[in-house]
């Protein structure tokens, strides 16, 4: 029993170490690449950005819209007892900007983009394509990981801003059509109580989540073993691991922002 | 790698020294583009001092030929070593380029 | 006899995967311009040896020299410089399936050289002409047959005009005619462009049509090295068995350790 727990801890430690080394290699290529004429081609990064960002707009739209509607209804349930219905507006906007926008969007993107990255790189690994890159003196980290990493780190915060706006609109629908609040007052209240900090902490979170998603996806993909079954396994574990780590980092970052204020 | 352009009458002669390979081809292409900016009508490329040409070098020569043909210019090659000649044969480029045994013959063959 | 110019040298290379010894002290030399064939049964360590020769796997002990450089002593940049001078043709072709045929072949040129796009396109046309696939630039790998994919892989491997070509089972899984075409291509490349070739295969027909020298591998050791004719005349019973392809002989097909009947009754 102890042996097994020990084994799990050791393997978790080894994975963490190797993942950090992948992250450091990625950062190395981002920092050094431009000087060695070895930066990924803009078209490559661009097509990844389209895949990670633009193609995620529809799913992000629906998730954010319904989340906004749900928060508005849930908070109205409590606030209506105090006759403070108008406070639904800041409730929705701040809740989304600080927490639900970044986290839910990241979870969606982890399921869609992270899984796709793991599956694509995993397939490349089991069909010798990664090895082919290496024999052509093309570093797989520079060639495959860096564009995906950059694309996600840029696009996820953009997606989060989009989700925040859509979510606030969802709350607005409930506020105006169900709670019969004045639309103009609803909008003013939405932004009146919102601080810059609410927005940028959300964006910092989403950038960190983007790193988590791209790193886990690439790591799982590049370490795929054993044919089609292996690709399936690494895709699944990339999604599961990303989900856990996103929530974990959310907790850590919220803690930091919370205690830093005092 | 060393490249010299010289005008012999109406013909522009280019002498290349050194290898024409992946490392030198890009700069050779640029030098030719500059030299051909005035649209020289006749050009002889003397490969006497070249002992190795790789496929990027061949492709560069093809590009130069293509550019010259677009404005009606003529390009000839001369002084190919047997090794380079056989490379042209393998890649079937001997049918594309006019190849003369030496510079004088190449210049004389322009009418 | 020409003076020997050794471009690949393996010294006592040993490799273990866990308990299993894959390579058991292999030494060999390949000279410039020759076609060297490594043959042997499945699982005898042929492909593993090839991966050691190109520096994709480090040996547990022993040394590999490629173009005169000890691979273990090179840093990443030096290794990249060596890698640009070698080409590798994979068993599964290993084409990048998100790229077209043309993009696959031009990738090393686009990444490693400052050649203009037009020049690169011309090189791609020339390489595809060599493998008989000019005009297929715009297709995706998934639209090609197995033999065509292998030929595209070959065109990609020679895009940078390598000094040494490595082939991993180039004719495996192909029909006899396509296999013959591939063999002829290998022969053409090595004879006309004087590229050194190392071929891993168990296809006897192609061994004797392309090889200058042959090494036969068995259980991680080089059993016999020599010209194809010498190998054909070899007295070694294992070599004889491999060439004739007979199931009976010193090479055991059955790899189980315990007795079958005993195992059944357990």
Coordinates of C-alpha atoms in Angstrom, one line a residue:
Chain A
X1 CA 0.0 0.0 0.0
X2 CA 2.7 2.5 1.1
X3 CA 4.7 1.2 -1.8
X4 CA 1.9 2.1 -4.2
X5 CA 1.3 5.5 -2.8
X6 CA 5.1 6.1 -2.9
X7 CA 5.1 5.0 -6.5
X8 CA 2.3 7.4 -7.4
X9 CA 4.0 10.3 -5.7
X10 CA 7.3 9.5 -7.5
X11 CA 5.7 9.3 -10.9
X12 CA 3.7 12.5 -10.3
X13 CA 6.9 14.2 -9.3
X14 CA 8.6 12.9 -12.4
X15 CA 5.8 14.1 -14.7
X16 CA 5.8 17.5 -13.0
X17 CA 9.5 17.8 -13.4
X18 CA 9.4 16.9 -17.1
X19 CA 6.4 19.2 -17.7
X20 CA 8.3 22.1 -16.1
X21 CA 11.3 21.3 -18.3
X22 CA 9.0 21.4 -21.4
X23 CA 7.8 24.8 -20.1
X24 CA 11.3 26.1 -19.7
X25 CA 12.3 24.8 -23.2
X26 CA 9.2 26.6 -24.6
X27 CA 10.1 29.8 -22.8
X28 CA 13.7 29.4 -24.0
X29 CA 12.7 29.2 -27.7
X30 CA 10.3 32.1 -27.3
X31 CA 13.1 34.2 -25.8
X32 CA 16.0 33.0 -27.9
X33 CA 14.2 32.1 -31.2
X34 CA 13.9 35.6 -32.6
X35 CA 17.7 36.1 -32.3
X36 CA 18.6 32.8 -33.9
X37 CA 16.3 33.3 -36.9
X38 CA 14.4 30.3 -35.5
X39 CA 11.1 31.8 -34.5
X40 CA 8.0 30.0 -35.6
X41 CA 6.5 31.3 -38.9
X42 CA 3.8 33.9 -38.3
X43 CA 1.4 31.9 -40.5
X44 CA 1.8 28.8 -38.2
X45 CA 1.0 30.8 -35.1
X46 CA -1.8 32.6 -36.9
X47 CA -3.5 29.3 -38.0
X48 CA -3.2 28.0 -34.4
X49 CA -4.8 31.3 -33.2
X50 CA -7.7 30.9 -35.5
X51 CA -8.2 27.3 -34.4
X52 CA -7.8 28.0 -30.7
X53 CA -9.6 31.3 -30.6
X54 CA -11.9 32.1 -33.4
X55 CA -13.2 28.6 -33.7
X56 CA -14.0 28.6 -30.0
X57 CA -16.2 31.7 -30.2
X58 CA -19.5 29.8 -30.7
X59 CA -19.1 27.4 -27.8
X60 CA -17.7 30.2 -25.6
X61 CA -20.7 32.3 -26.5
X62 CA -23.3 29.7 -25.4
X63 CA -21.4 28.9 -22.2
X64 CA -21.1 32.5 -21.2
X65 CA -24.6 33.4 -22.2
X66 CA -26.2 30.7 -20.1
X67 CA -23.8 31.3 -17.2
X68 CA -24.8 34.9 -17.2
X69 CA -28.5 34.0 -17.2
X70 CA -28.0 31.5 -14.4
X71 CA -26.1 33.8 -12.1
X72 CA -28.7 36.5 -12.6
X73 CA -31.5 34.1 -11.7
X74 CA -29.7 32.6 -8.7
X75 CA -28.7 36.0 -7.3
X76 CA -32.2 37.4 -7.9
X77 CA -33.6 34.6 -5.8
X78 CA -31.7 35.9 -2.8
X79 CA -31.6 39.6 -3.5
X80 CA -35.3 40.0 -4.2
X81 CA -35.9 39.2 -0.6
X82 CA -34.2 42.4 0.3
X83 CA -35.7 44.3 -2.6
X84 CA -32.2 44.8 -3.9
X85 CA -32.9 43.4 -7.4
X86 CA -30.7 46.0 -9.1
X87 CA -27.7 44.5 -7.4
X88 CA -28.1 41.5 -9.7
X89 CA -26.2 43.6 -12.3
X90 CA -22.8 44.0 -10.4
X91 CA -23.2 40.5 -9.1
X92 CA -23.2 39.1 -12.6
X93 CA -20.5 41.4 -14.0
X94 CA -18.1 41.0 -11.1
X95 CA -18.7 37.3 -10.7
X96 CA -18.0 36.8 -14.4
X97 CA -15.0 39.0 -14.7
X98 CA -13.3 37.7 -11.6
X99 CA -14.1 34.0 -11.7
X100 CA -16.6 32.4 -13.9
X101 CA -15.5 34.0 -17.2
X102 CA -11.9 32.8 -17.0
X103 CA -12.6 29.4 -15.4
X104 CA -15.5 28.3 -17.5
X105 CA -14.0 29.5 -20.7
X106 CA -10.7 27.8 -19.9
X107 CA -12.5 24.6 -19.1
X108 CA -14.3 24.7 -22.4
X109 CA -11.1 25.5 -24.2
X110 CA -9.3 22.7 -22.4
X111 CA -11.9 20.3 -23.6
X112 CA -11.8 21.5 -27.1
X113 CA -8.3 22.8 -27.9
X114 CA -6.2 21.0 -25.3
X115 CA -7.7 17.7 -26.3
X116 CA -7.1 18.5 -30.0
X117 CA -3.5 19.4 -29.3
X118 CA -2.9 16.2 -27.4
X119 CA -4.6 14.1 -30.1
X120 CA -2.7 15.8 -32.9
X121 CA 0.8 15.6 -31.4
X122 CA 0.0 12.1 -30.1
X123 CA -0.8 10.9 -33.6
X124 CA 2.3 12.6 -34.9
X125 CA 4.3 10.8 -32.2
X126 CA 3.0 7.3 -32.9
X127 CA 3.4 7.7 -36.7
X128 CA 7.1 8.7 -36.5
X129 CA 6.4 12.3 -37.5
X130 CA 8.0 13.7 -34.4
X131 CA 11.1 11.6 -35.0
X132 CA 11.1 12.8 -38.6
X133 CA 11.1 16.4 -37.4
X134 CA 14.1 15.6 -35.2
X135 CA 16.1 14.0 -38.0
X136 CA 15.5 17.1 -40.1
X137 CA 17.1 19.1 -37.3
X138 CA 13.7 20.7 -36.5
X139 CA 13.2 20.9 -32.7
X140 CA 9.6 19.7 -32.0
X141 CA 9.3 22.1 -29.1
X142 CA 10.1 25.1 -31.3
X143 CA 8.2 23.8 -34.2
X144 CA 5.0 22.4 -32.6
X145 CA 4.8 23.5 -29.0
X146 CA 5.8 27.2 -29.3
X147 CA 3.1 28.2 -31.8
X148 CA 0.4 26.4 -29.8
X149 CA 1.6 28.0 -26.6
X150 CA 1.7 31.5 -28.0
X151 CA -1.6 31.1 -29.8
X152 CA -3.4 30.0 -26.6
X153 CA -1.7 32.6 -24.3
X154 CA -2.9 35.4 -26.7
X155 CA -6.3 34.0 -27.6
X156 CA -7.6 32.7 -24.3
X157 CA -7.7 36.2 -22.5
X158 CA -9.4 37.6 -25.6
X159 CA -12.0 34.8 -25.5
X160 CA -12.4 35.6 -21.8
X161 CA -13.2 39.3 -22.5
X162 CA -15.7 38.1 -25.1
X163 CA -17.3 35.7 -22.6
X164 CA -17.5 38.4 -19.9
X165 CA -19.4 40.7 -22.3
X166 CA -21.7 37.9 -23.5
X167 CA -22.3 36.8 -19.9
X168 CA -23.2 40.3 -18.8
X169 CA -25.6 40.4 -21.7
X170 CA -27.2 37.2 -20.5
X171 CA -27.7 38.7 -17.0
X172 CA -29.1 41.8 -18.7
X173 CA -31.8 39.7 -20.4
X174 CA -32.9 38.3 -17.1
X175 CA -32.7 41.7 -15.4
X176 CA -34.7 43.5 -18.0
X177 CA -37.3 41.0 -19.1
X178 CA -37.8 39.0 -15.9
X179 CA -37.0 41.5 -13.1
X180 CA -38.2 44.4 -15.1
X181 CA -35.2 46.6 -14.2
X182 CA -34.5 49.7 -16.2
X183 CA -32.0 48.7 -19.0
X184 CA -30.0 51.9 -18.7
X185 CA -29.7 51.5 -14.9
X186 CA -28.8 47.9 -15.3
X187 CA -25.9 48.8 -17.5
X188 CA -24.6 51.6 -15.3
X189 CA -24.8 49.3 -12.2
X190 CA -23.0 46.6 -14.0
X191 CA -19.9 48.7 -14.5
X192 CA -20.2 51.1 -11.6
X193 CA -19.0 48.6 -9.0
X194 CA -16.5 46.9 -11.2
X195 CA -12.9 47.7 -10.4
X196 CA -10.0 47.4 -12.8
X197 CA -8.6 44.8 -10.5
X198 CA -11.6 42.6 -11.2
X199 CA -10.8 42.6 -14.9
X200 CA -7.1 42.2 -14.8
X201 CA -7.0 39.5 -12.2
X202 CA -9.4 37.6 -14.5
X203 CA -7.2 38.1 -17.4
X204 CA -4.0 37.0 -15.5
X205 CA -5.9 33.9 -14.5
X206 CA -6.9 33.1 -18.0
X207 CA -3.3 33.6 -19.3
X208 CA -2.1 31.1 -16.7
X209 CA -4.8 28.7 -17.6
X210 CA -3.8 29.0 -21.2
X211 CA -0.2 28.0 -20.3
X212 CA -1.6 25.1 -18.3
X213 CA -3.8 23.9 -21.2
X214 CA -1.2 24.2 -23.9
X215 CA 1.6 22.7 -21.8
X216 CA -0.5 19.7 -20.7
X217 CA -1.8 19.1 -24.2
X218 CA 1.7 19.2 -25.7
X219 CA 3.2 17.2 -22.9
X220 CA 0.7 14.4 -23.1
X221 CA 0.8 14.4 -26.9
X222 CA 4.6 14.3 -27.1
X223 CA 4.7 11.5 -24.6
X224 CA 2.2 9.3 -26.3
X225 CA 3.1 5.6 -26.6
X226 CA 1.5 2.7 -28.3
X227 CA -0.6 3.4 -31.3
X228 CA -4.3 4.6 -31.5
X229 CA -5.0 3.4 -28.0
X230 CA -2.2 5.6 -26.7
X231 CA -3.5 8.6 -28.5
X232 CA -6.9 8.1 -26.9
X233 CA -5.3 7.7 -23.5
X234 CA -3.2 10.9 -23.8
X235 CA -6.2 12.9 -25.0
X236 CA -8.3 11.8 -22.1
X237 CA -5.6 12.4 -19.5
X238 CA -4.8 15.8 -21.0
X239 CA -8.4 16.9 -20.5
X240 CA -8.6 15.4 -17.0
X241 CA -5.2 16.9 -15.9
X242 CA -6.0 20.3 -17.4
X243 CA -9.4 20.4 -15.6
X244 CA -7.8 19.6 -12.2
X245 CA -4.9 22.0 -12.7
X246 CA -7.1 24.8 -13.9
X247 CA -9.2 24.6 -10.7
X248 CA -6.1 24.2 -8.6
X249 CA -4.4 27.2 -10.1
X250 CA -7.7 29.1 -9.8
X251 CA -7.6 28.4 -6.1
X252 CA -4.0 29.4 -5.8
X253 CA -4.3 32.6 -7.8
X254 CA -7.5 33.7 -6.1
X255 CA -5.8 33.1 -2.8
X256 CA -2.8 35.3 -3.9
X257 CA -5.1 38.1 -5.1
X258 CA -7.2 37.8 -1.9
X259 CA -4.4 37.9 0.6
X260 CA -2.3 40.4 -1.4
X261 CA -4.9 43.1 -0.8
X262 CA -4.7 42.9 3.0
Chain B
X1 CA 32.3 31.8 -53.1
X2 CA 33.2 34.6 -55.5
X3 CA 31.2 36.1 -58.3
X4 CA 32.5 38.4 -61.0
X5 CA 30.5 40.0 -63.8
X6 CA 32.3 41.4 -66.9
X7 CA 31.1 42.8 -70.2
X8 CA 32.6 41.3 -73.3
X9 CA 31.1 43.2 -76.1
X10 CA 27.4 42.8 -76.0
X11 CA 27.6 39.7 -73.8
X12 CA 27.7 39.7 -70.0
X13 CA 30.0 37.1 -68.6
X14 CA 29.8 35.8 -65.1
X15 CA 32.5 33.7 -63.5
X16 CA 31.7 31.8 -60.4
X17 CA 34.4 30.5 -58.0
X18 CA 33.6 28.1 -55.2
X19 CA 30.6 25.9 -54.4
X20 CA 27.1 26.7 -55.5
X21 CA 25.2 25.1 -52.7
X22 CA 22.5 25.7 -50.1
X23 CA 24.7 28.2 -48.2
X24 CA 25.8 30.3 -51.2
X25 CA 22.8 30.1 -53.6
X26 CA 20.7 32.8 -51.9
X27 CA 23.4 35.4 -52.2
X28 CA 24.3 34.2 -55.8
X29 CA 20.6 34.7 -56.7
X30 CA 20.6 38.3 -55.2
X31 CA 23.8 39.2 -57.1
X32 CA 22.3 38.0 -60.4
X33 CA 19.1 39.8 -59.8
X34 CA 21.1 43.0 -59.3
X35 CA 23.2 42.3 -62.4
X36 CA 20.2 41.6 -64.5
X37 CA 18.3 44.6 -63.4
X38 CA 19.3 46.3 -66.7
X39 CA 17.9 43.3 -68.6
X40 CA 21.1 42.1 -70.3
X41 CA 20.2 40.3 -73.5
X42 CA 23.1 37.8 -73.5
X43 CA 24.7 36.2 -70.6
X44 CA 27.3 33.5 -70.2
X45 CA 27.8 31.8 -66.9
X46 CA 31.3 30.3 -66.6
X47 CA 31.4 27.5 -64.1
X48 CA 35.2 26.8 -64.4
X49 CA 35.9 27.5 -60.8
X50 CA 33.0 25.5 -59.4
X51 CA 33.5 22.0 -58.3
X52 CA 30.2 21.3 -56.5
X53 CA 26.6 22.3 -57.3
X54 CA 23.7 21.0 -55.3
X55 CA 20.0 21.0 -56.1
X56 CA 19.4 24.5 -54.6
X57 CA 22.2 25.7 -56.9
X58 CA 20.6 24.1 -59.9
X59 CA 17.3 25.5 -58.9
X60 CA 18.9 29.0 -58.7
X61 CA 20.3 28.7 -62.2
X62 CA 16.8 27.6 -63.4
X63 CA 15.3 30.6 -61.8
X64 CA 17.8 32.9 -63.4
X65 CA 17.1 31.3 -66.8
X66 CA 13.4 31.7 -66.2
X67 CA 13.8 35.4 -65.3
X68 CA 15.9 36.1 -68.4
X69 CA 13.5 34.3 -70.7
X70 CA 10.7 36.4 -69.5
X71 CA 12.2 39.5 -71.0
X72 CA 13.7 37.7 -74.0
X73 CA 17.3 37.4 -72.7
X74 CA 19.5 34.4 -73.4
X75 CA 21.6 32.4 -71.0
X76 CA 24.4 29.9 -71.7
X77 CA 26.6 27.9 -69.4
X78 CA 30.2 27.0 -70.1
X79 CA 33.2 25.2 -68.7
X80 CA 31.3 22.5 -66.7
X81 CA 33.4 19.9 -65.0
X82 CA 32.5 16.3 -65.9
X83 CA 30.9 15.8 -62.5
X84 CA 28.7 18.8 -62.8
X85 CA 27.8 17.9 -66.4
X86 CA 26.6 14.5 -65.2
X87 CA 24.6 16.2 -62.6
X88 CA 22.8 18.2 -65.3
X89 CA 22.3 14.9 -67.2
X90 CA 20.7 13.1 -64.2
X91 CA 18.3 16.0 -63.5
X92 CA 17.5 16.3 -67.2
X93 CA 18.5 20.0 -67.1
X94 CA 21.0 19.5 -69.9
X95 CA 18.0 19.8 -72.2
X96 CA 16.9 23.1 -70.6
X97 CA 20.3 24.9 -70.6
X98 CA 22.5 25.6 -73.6
X99 CA 25.8 24.3 -72.5
X100 CA 29.1 25.2 -74.3
X101 CA 32.5 23.8 -73.6
X102 CA 34.2 27.1 -73.1
X103 CA 33.5 30.8 -72.8
X104 CA 34.6 31.8 -76.3
X105 CA 32.4 29.2 -77.9
X106 CA 29.5 30.3 -75.8
X107 CA 29.9 34.0 -76.8
X108 CA 30.4 33.1 -80.4
X109 CA 27.3 31.0 -80.5
X110 CA 25.1 34.0 -79.8
X111 CA 24.2 35.4 -83.2
Chain C
X1 CA 41.6 -0.6 -53.7
X2 CA 40.3 2.9 -53.1
X3 CA 41.4 4.6 -49.9
X4 CA 38.8 4.1 -47.3
X5 CA 36.8 7.2 -46.2
X6 CA 34.8 6.0 -43.2
X7 CA 31.6 8.2 -42.7
X8 CA 29.8 6.0 -40.2
X9 CA 31.5 4.1 -37.5
X10 CA 29.9 2.2 -34.6
X11 CA 32.1 0.9 -31.8
X12 CA 30.9 -1.8 -29.5
X13 CA 27.4 -0.3 -29.3
X14 CA 25.2 -1.8 -26.6
X15 CA 21.6 -1.1 -25.8
X16 CA 19.2 -2.5 -23.3
X17 CA 15.5 -1.9 -22.9
X18 CA 14.8 -3.0 -19.3
X19 CA 16.0 -6.6 -19.1
X20 CA 16.2 -7.2 -22.8
X21 CA 19.5 -6.7 -24.5
X22 CA 18.7 -5.3 -28.0
X23 CA 22.2 -4.5 -29.2
X24 CA 25.0 -6.6 -27.9
X25 CA 28.3 -4.9 -28.7
X26 CA 27.9 -4.1 -32.4
X27 CA 30.8 -2.6 -34.4
X28 CA 30.6 -1.6 -38.0
X29 CA 32.1 0.8 -40.5
X30 CA 30.4 2.3 -43.6
X31 CA 32.6 4.0 -46.3
X32 CA 31.7 7.0 -48.4
X33 CA 29.6 6.2 -51.4
X34 CA 28.8 2.6 -50.6
X35 CA 25.4 1.1 -50.0
X36 CA 25.4 -0.8 -46.7
X37 CA 22.5 -3.1 -45.9
X38 CA 21.6 -4.2 -42.4
X39 CA 19.4 -7.3 -42.6
X40 CA 18.0 -9.6 -40.0
X41 CA 14.7 -11.0 -38.7
X42 CA 12.0 -9.0 -37.0
X43 CA 13.0 -7.9 -33.6
X44 CA 16.7 -8.5 -34.0
X45 CA 17.5 -4.8 -33.3
X46 CA 17.9 -3.6 -36.9
X47 CA 15.7 -0.5 -36.5
X48 CA 17.2 0.2 -33.0
X49 CA 20.7 0.1 -34.6
X50 CA 19.6 2.6 -37.3
X51 CA 18.2 4.9 -34.6
X52 CA 21.6 4.8 -32.9
X53 CA 23.4 5.6 -36.1
X54 CA 21.4 8.8 -36.7
X55 CA 21.7 9.8 -33.1
X56 CA 18.0 9.5 -32.2
X57 CA 18.9 7.0 -29.4
X58 CA 22.0 7.2 -27.2
X59 CA 23.8 3.9 -26.7
X60 CA 24.2 2.5 -23.2
X61 CA 27.8 1.9 -23.9
X62 CA 30.0 2.2 -27.0
X63 CA 30.4 5.0 -29.4
X64 CA 28.8 6.2 -32.7
X65 CA 30.8 8.4 -35.1
X66 CA 28.9 10.1 -37.9
X67 CA 30.9 12.0 -40.5
X68 CA 33.9 11.8 -38.2
X69 CA 32.1 13.2 -35.1
X70 CA 31.4 11.4 -31.9
X71 CA 27.7 11.9 -31.5
X72 CA 27.8 11.7 -27.7
X73 CA 30.1 14.7 -27.5
X74 CA 28.1 17.1 -29.7
X75 CA 25.9 19.9 -28.3
X76 CA 22.5 20.7 -29.8
X77 CA 23.8 23.1 -32.5
X78 CA 26.6 20.8 -33.6
X79 CA 24.1 17.9 -33.7
X80 CA 21.8 20.0 -35.9
X81 CA 24.6 20.6 -38.3
X82 CA 25.3 16.9 -38.6
X83 CA 21.6 16.2 -39.0
X84 CA 21.3 18.6 -41.9
X85 CA 23.7 16.4 -43.8
X86 CA 21.8 13.2 -43.3
X87 CA 18.4 12.1 -44.6
X88 CA 16.1 9.5 -43.2
X89 CA 13.4 7.6 -45.0
X90 CA 10.9 6.2 -42.5
X91 CA 9.1 2.9 -42.6
X92 CA 5.8 4.6 -42.4
X93 CA 7.0 7.5 -44.6
X94 CA 6.2 9.8 -41.6
X95 CA 4.7 12.5 -43.8
X96 CA 3.2 15.5 -42.0
X97 CA -0.4 15.0 -42.6
X98 CA -1.4 18.6 -42.0
X99 CA 0.8 19.7 -44.9
X100 CA 0.5 19.1 -48.7
X101 CA 3.1 17.0 -50.5
X102 CA 4.9 20.1 -51.7
X103 CA 5.0 21.6 -48.2
X104 CA 6.3 18.3 -46.8
X105 CA 9.2 18.2 -49.3
X106 CA 10.0 21.9 -49.0
X107 CA 9.8 22.0 -45.2
X108 CA 13.6 21.5 -44.5
X109 CA 14.4 24.1 -47.2
X110 CA 12.0 26.6 -45.8
X111 CA 13.3 26.1 -42.3
X112 CA 17.0 25.8 -42.8
X113 CA 17.9 28.0 -45.8
X114 CA 17.4 31.6 -47.0
X115 CA 16.4 30.4 -50.5
X116 CA 13.6 32.4 -52.2
X117 CA 10.2 30.8 -52.5
X118 CA 10.5 30.4 -56.3
X119 CA 13.9 28.6 -56.0
X120 CA 12.4 26.3 -53.3
X121 CA 9.5 25.5 -55.6
X122 CA 12.0 24.6 -58.3
X123 CA 13.9 22.3 -56.0
X124 CA 10.7 20.6 -54.9
X125 CA 9.8 20.0 -58.6
X126 CA 13.2 18.5 -59.2
X127 CA 13.0 16.2 -56.2
X128 CA 9.5 15.0 -57.0
X129 CA 10.7 14.4 -60.6
X130 CA 13.4 12.2 -59.2
X131 CA 10.9 10.0 -57.4
X132 CA 8.4 10.2 -60.3
X133 CA 5.7 12.2 -58.5
X134 CA 6.0 15.7 -60.1
X135 CA 2.6 17.3 -60.3
X136 CA 1.5 15.9 -57.0
X137 CA 2.6 19.0 -55.0
X138 CA -0.9 20.0 -54.1
X139 CA -2.2 16.7 -52.7
X140 CA -2.5 15.8 -49.1
X141 CA -0.6 12.7 -47.8
X142 CA -4.0 11.0 -47.0
X143 CA -4.8 11.1 -50.7
X144 CA -1.7 9.0 -51.6
X145 CA -1.1 5.3 -51.8
X146 CA 1.5 3.6 -49.6
X147 CA 4.1 3.5 -52.3
X148 CA 3.5 7.1 -53.2
X149 CA 3.8 8.2 -49.6
X150 CA 7.1 6.4 -49.3
X151 CA 8.4 8.1 -52.4
X152 CA 7.3 11.5 -51.1
X153 CA 9.1 10.6 -47.9
X154 CA 12.2 9.9 -50.0
X155 CA 11.9 13.2 -51.8
X156 CA 11.7 15.0 -48.5
X157 CA 14.7 13.2 -47.2
X158 CA 16.8 14.2 -50.1
X159 CA 15.6 17.8 -50.2
X160 CA 18.7 19.1 -48.5
X161 CA 21.1 17.0 -50.7
X162 CA 22.3 14.8 -47.8
X163 CA 25.6 13.1 -47.8
X164 CA 24.2 10.0 -46.1
X165 CA 20.8 8.5 -46.5
X166 CA 19.2 6.1 -44.0
X167 CA 16.3 3.9 -45.1
X168 CA 14.2 2.0 -42.6
X169 CA 12.5 -1.0 -44.3
X170 CA 12.0 1.0 -47.6
X171 CA 10.2 -1.9 -49.3
X172 CA 8.1 -3.3 -46.5
X173 CA 4.4 -3.6 -47.2
X174 CA 4.7 -2.7 -50.9
X175 CA 3.9 -4.8 -53.9
X176 CA 6.8 -6.2 -55.9
X177 CA 6.7 -3.7 -58.6
X178 CA 6.7 -0.6 -56.3
X179 CA 9.3 -2.4 -54.2
X180 CA 11.5 -2.7 -57.4
X181 CA 10.9 1.0 -58.2
X182 CA 12.0 2.0 -54.7
X183 CA 15.1 -0.3 -54.9
X184 CA 16.0 1.3 -58.2
X185 CA 15.6 4.8 -56.7
X186 CA 17.9 3.9 -53.9
X187 CA 20.4 2.6 -56.3
X188 CA 20.1 5.6 -58.6
X189 CA 20.6 8.0 -55.7
X190 CA 23.7 6.3 -54.4
X191 CA 25.3 5.6 -57.7
X192 CA 24.5 8.8 -59.7
X193 CA 24.7 11.3 -56.8
X194 CA 27.2 9.2 -54.9
X195 CA 25.2 9.3 -51.7
X196 CA 26.2 6.9 -48.9
X197 CA 23.2 4.7 -48.1
X198 CA 22.4 2.6 -45.1
X199 CA 19.4 0.4 -45.6
X200 CA 17.6 -1.7 -43.0
X201 CA 15.6 -4.5 -44.5
X202 CA 14.6 -8.1 -44.4
X203 CA 13.6 -8.2 -48.1
X204 CA 16.2 -10.6 -49.5
X205 CA 15.5 -9.6 -53.1
X206 CA 16.3 -6.0 -52.5
X207 CA 19.4 -6.9 -50.3
X208 CA 21.0 -8.6 -53.3
X209 CA 20.0 -6.0 -55.8
X210 CA 21.2 -2.9 -54.0
X211 CA 23.9 -3.8 -51.5
X212 CA 27.6 -3.2 -51.8
X213 CA 28.1 -4.8 -48.4
X214 CA 25.7 -6.6 -46.1
X215 CA 25.6 -7.0 -42.3
X216 CA 23.4 -9.7 -40.9
X217 CA 22.1 -9.1 -37.4
X218 CA 21.0 -11.8 -35.0
X219 CA 20.2 -11.3 -31.3
X220 CA 21.9 -8.0 -31.2
X221 CA 25.1 -9.1 -32.8
X222 CA 26.5 -8.8 -36.3
X223 CA 26.7 -12.4 -37.5
X224 CA 28.3 -11.8 -40.8
X225 CA 29.6 -8.7 -42.7
X226 CA 30.6 -8.8 -46.3
X227 CA 29.8 -8.4 -49.9
X228 CA 26.5 -10.0 -51.0
X229 CA 28.3 -12.8 -52.8
X230 CA 30.3 -13.6 -49.7
X231 CA 27.1 -13.7 -47.7
X232 CA 25.4 -15.9 -50.2
X233 CA 28.3 -18.4 -50.0
X234 CA 28.5 -18.1 -46.2
X235 CA 28.8 -21.4 -44.3
X236 CA 27.2 -20.0 -41.2
X237 CA 24.0 -22.0 -40.7
X238 CA 22.1 -19.1 -39.4
X239 CA 22.9 -16.9 -42.4
X240 CA 22.1 -19.8 -44.7
X241 CA 18.7 -20.3 -43.0
X242 CA 17.9 -16.6 -43.2
X243 CA 18.7 -16.4 -46.9
X244 CA 16.7 -19.5 -47.8
X245 CA 13.9 -18.5 -45.5
X246 CA 13.5 -22.0 -44.1
X247 CA 11.6 -22.5 -40.8
X248 CA 14.0 -25.2 -39.6
X249 CA 17.4 -24.4 -38.5
X250 CA 19.4 -22.9 -35.7
X251 CA 17.3 -19.7 -35.6
X252 CA 14.4 -20.5 -33.4
X253 CA 11.0 -19.1 -34.3
X254 CA 9.4 -20.2 -31.0
X255 CA 10.4 -17.8 -28.3
X256 CA 8.5 -19.3 -25.4
X257 CA 10.8 -20.5 -22.6
X258 CA 8.9 -23.3 -21.0
X259 CA 7.6 -26.5 -22.4
X260 CA 4.3 -26.3 -24.2
X261 CA 2.7 -29.4 -22.8
X262 CA 3.8 -28.6 -19.3
X263 CA 2.3 -25.1 -19.7
X264 CA -1.0 -26.6 -20.8
X265 CA -1.2 -28.8 -17.8
X266 CA -0.5 -26.1 -15.3

